[in-house]
Short mmCIF file of C-alpha atoms in Angstrom, two decimals:
data_model
loop_
_atom_site.label_atom_id
_atom_site.label_comp_id
_atom_site.label_asym_id
_atom_site.label_seq_id
_atom_site.Cartn_x
_atom_site.Cartn_y
_atom_site.Cartn_z
CA UNK A 42 30.70 69.29 179.94
CA UNK A 43 31.39 65.58 180.47
CA UNK A 44 28.76 62.91 180.40
CA UNK A 45 30.61 60.29 182.44
CA UNK A 46 33.59 59.66 184.68
CA UNK A 47 35.11 57.62 181.83
CA UNK A 48 35.02 60.69 179.56
CA UNK A 49 36.56 62.79 182.32
CA UNK A 50 39.43 60.31 182.70
CA UNK A 51 39.87 60.12 178.92
CA UNK A 52 40.03 63.92 178.69
CA UNK A 53 42.52 64.23 181.54
CA UNK A 54 44.79 61.61 179.94
CA UNK A 55 44.44 63.30 176.56
CA UNK A 56 45.60 66.59 178.06
CA UNK A 57 48.45 65.14 180.08
CA UNK A 58 49.80 63.12 177.16
CA UNK A 59 49.53 65.83 174.50
CA UNK A 60 49.63 69.33 175.97
CA UNK A 61 53.42 69.74 175.74
CA UNK A 62 53.56 68.57 172.13
CA UNK A 63 50.61 70.71 171.07
CA UNK A 64 52.19 73.74 172.76
CA UNK A 65 55.51 73.07 170.98
CA UNK A 66 53.61 72.72 167.69
CA UNK A 67 51.77 76.02 168.22
CA UNK A 68 55.06 77.71 169.16
CA UNK A 69 56.61 76.36 165.96
CA UNK A 70 53.69 77.71 163.94
CA UNK A 71 54.36 81.16 165.41
CA UNK A 72 57.88 80.75 164.07
CA UNK A 73 59.45 81.13 167.50
CA UNK A 74 58.63 84.83 167.71
CA UNK A 75 58.79 85.62 171.42
CA UNK A 76 56.09 88.31 171.22
CA UNK A 77 53.68 85.64 169.92
CA UNK A 78 54.12 83.32 172.91
CA UNK A 79 50.63 84.31 174.06
CA UNK A 80 49.17 83.08 170.77
CA UNK A 81 50.86 79.70 171.18
CA UNK A 82 49.57 79.36 174.75
CA UNK A 83 46.08 80.62 173.91
CA UNK A 84 45.78 78.27 170.97
CA UNK A 85 46.97 75.36 173.11
CA UNK A 86 44.33 76.21 175.69
CA UNK A 87 41.61 76.59 173.09
CA UNK A 88 42.60 73.30 171.45
CA UNK A 89 42.03 71.42 174.70
CA UNK A 90 38.90 73.38 175.57
CA UNK A 91 37.52 72.40 172.16
CA UNK A 92 38.58 68.81 172.82
CA UNK A 93 36.59 68.98 176.05
CA UNK A 94 33.53 70.12 174.13
CA UNK A 95 34.00 67.34 171.58
CA UNK A 96 34.92 64.63 174.10
CA UNK A 97 32.09 62.28 173.08
CA UNK A 98 33.22 62.37 169.44
CA UNK A 99 36.92 62.15 170.29
CA UNK A 100 36.56 58.97 172.32
CA UNK A 101 35.65 57.14 169.11
CA UNK A 102 37.82 59.21 166.75
CA UNK A 103 40.31 57.13 164.72
CA UNK A 104 43.10 59.74 165.00
CA UNK A 105 42.74 61.87 168.13
CA UNK A 106 46.28 63.26 167.95
CA UNK A 107 45.72 64.26 164.34
CA UNK A 108 42.52 66.00 165.37
CA UNK A 109 44.41 67.94 168.06
CA UNK A 110 47.12 69.05 165.62
CA UNK A 111 44.63 70.14 162.94
CA UNK A 112 42.59 72.03 165.53
CA UNK A 113 45.71 73.74 166.90
CA UNK A 114 46.85 74.69 163.38
CA UNK A 115 43.46 76.19 162.56
CA UNK A 116 43.37 78.13 165.82
CA UNK A 117 46.85 79.58 165.21
CA UNK A 118 45.83 80.64 161.70
CA UNK A 119 42.65 82.23 163.02
CA UNK A 120 44.66 84.03 165.69
CA UNK A 121 46.97 85.48 163.06
CA UNK A 122 43.99 86.69 161.05
CA UNK A 123 42.31 88.15 164.10
CA UNK A 124 45.51 89.78 165.29
CA UNK A 125 45.82 91.87 162.17
CA UNK A 126 42.16 92.87 162.21
CA UNK A 127 42.20 93.77 165.93
CA UNK A 128 45.27 95.97 165.66
CA UNK A 129 43.16 98.64 164.03
CA UNK A 130 40.74 98.86 166.93
CA UNK A 131 42.44 97.47 170.02
CA UNK A 132 43.79 99.47 172.90
CA UNK A 133 46.67 97.82 174.74
CA UNK A 134 47.80 98.56 178.29
CA UNK A 135 51.55 98.19 178.68
CA UNK A 136 53.34 97.42 181.94
CA UNK A 137 53.35 101.10 182.91
CA UNK A 138 49.56 101.26 182.42
CA UNK A 139 49.80 103.66 179.48
CA UNK A 140 47.73 103.25 176.40
CA UNK A 141 49.61 102.17 173.31
CA UNK A 142 47.94 102.74 170.01
CA UNK A 143 49.10 103.92 166.64
CA UNK A 144 46.66 106.45 165.28
CA UNK A 145 43.80 105.24 167.44
CA UNK A 146 41.50 108.08 168.44
CA UNK A 147 39.77 105.96 171.07
CA UNK A 148 43.03 105.56 172.97
CA UNK A 149 43.54 109.32 172.99
CA UNK A 150 39.95 109.83 174.15
CA UNK A 151 40.36 107.33 177.00
CA UNK A 152 43.63 108.89 178.11
CA UNK A 153 41.93 112.27 178.33
CA UNK A 154 38.77 110.97 180.03
CA UNK A 155 40.09 108.38 182.48
CA UNK A 156 42.89 107.80 184.87
CA UNK A 157 44.27 104.64 183.28
CA UNK A 158 45.77 103.37 186.52
CA UNK A 159 42.41 103.75 188.24
CA UNK A 160 40.61 102.07 185.34
CA UNK A 161 43.07 99.18 185.44
CA UNK A 162 42.63 98.77 189.20
CA UNK A 163 38.84 98.86 188.77
CA UNK A 164 38.97 96.10 186.17
CA UNK A 165 41.34 93.92 188.20
CA UNK A 166 39.29 94.42 191.38
CA UNK A 167 36.77 91.80 190.18
CA UNK A 168 39.36 89.07 190.66
CA UNK A 169 39.71 87.08 193.86
CA UNK A 170 43.16 86.75 195.43
CA UNK A 171 43.80 83.38 193.77
CA UNK A 172 42.52 84.65 190.39
CA UNK A 173 44.71 87.74 190.66
CA UNK A 174 47.75 85.60 191.48
CA UNK A 175 47.05 83.44 188.43
CA UNK A 176 46.51 86.57 186.30
CA UNK A 177 49.77 88.04 187.53
CA UNK A 178 51.76 84.83 186.97
CA UNK A 179 50.33 84.20 183.52
CA UNK A 180 49.99 87.68 182.01
CA UNK A 181 52.67 89.66 183.84
CA UNK A 182 55.31 87.04 184.67
CA UNK A 183 54.49 85.08 181.49
CA UNK A 184 54.66 81.64 183.10
CA UNK A 185 53.62 78.84 180.79
CA UNK A 186 50.66 76.54 181.42
CA UNK A 187 53.07 73.80 182.41
CA UNK A 188 54.93 76.06 184.86
CA UNK A 189 51.64 77.20 186.38
CA UNK A 190 50.50 73.61 186.69
CA UNK A 191 53.62 72.78 188.66
CA UNK A 192 53.46 75.96 190.76
CA UNK A 193 49.82 75.53 191.80
CA UNK A 194 49.91 71.71 192.00
CA UNK A 195 46.97 71.33 189.62
CA UNK A 196 46.59 69.73 186.23
CA UNK A 197 47.26 71.61 182.99
CA UNK A 198 43.58 71.23 182.24
CA UNK A 199 42.63 73.00 185.45
CA UNK A 200 45.10 75.80 184.69
CA UNK A 201 43.70 76.39 181.20
CA UNK A 202 40.16 76.40 182.54
CA UNK A 203 41.03 78.88 185.28
CA UNK A 204 42.83 81.19 182.86
CA UNK A 205 39.85 81.06 180.53
CA UNK A 206 37.55 82.03 183.42
CA UNK A 207 39.84 84.90 184.49
CA UNK A 208 39.93 86.22 180.91
CA UNK A 209 36.16 86.04 180.66
CA UNK A 210 35.71 87.82 183.98
CA UNK A 211 38.08 90.61 182.92
CA UNK A 212 36.47 90.97 179.48
CA UNK A 213 33.04 91.24 181.07
CA UNK A 214 34.26 93.91 183.49
CA UNK A 215 35.94 95.84 180.66
CA UNK A 216 32.69 95.73 178.68
CA UNK A 217 30.83 97.06 181.72
CA UNK A 218 33.35 99.87 182.12
CA UNK A 219 33.14 100.76 178.44
CA UNK A 220 29.34 101.01 178.56
CA UNK A 221 29.85 104.08 180.73
CA UNK A 222 31.93 105.71 178.00
#
């Protein structure tokens, strides 16, 4: 992703100096609704992942902080849009591993065809011990990026990258499982 050590240092400083403020901004944009905490954290992560992709441009950008805030705002807005579209088609596993869906025939079909606990275990089995611990802390215990950074003694950047990789791994496994359906 980076072209030089200088860009890596610039990116790390950018994250360290701005991640808390961007998270607070995203949380404000979600109007403090506790059930939208994930959106605020996801958008914060995506903002800094996008910054990593655009690092060459950002080093010479006249207003890097402004760029971060505009990017975060756009990501939150896109998340809101996507959230309403997804609700029609998404199947959500709650903490008791039951499918929650209002009027979704696919959820009913899956409940009849699969043991949801077994399916959940199958999906989570692709994670290593450290990935599972991160998954559990972030998705189940709802620790913030900053809390995870402190717990695992790694930078916020490393935490966001690891969460992104865990999500991708789980999505890929879910897609594989759904191909069987």
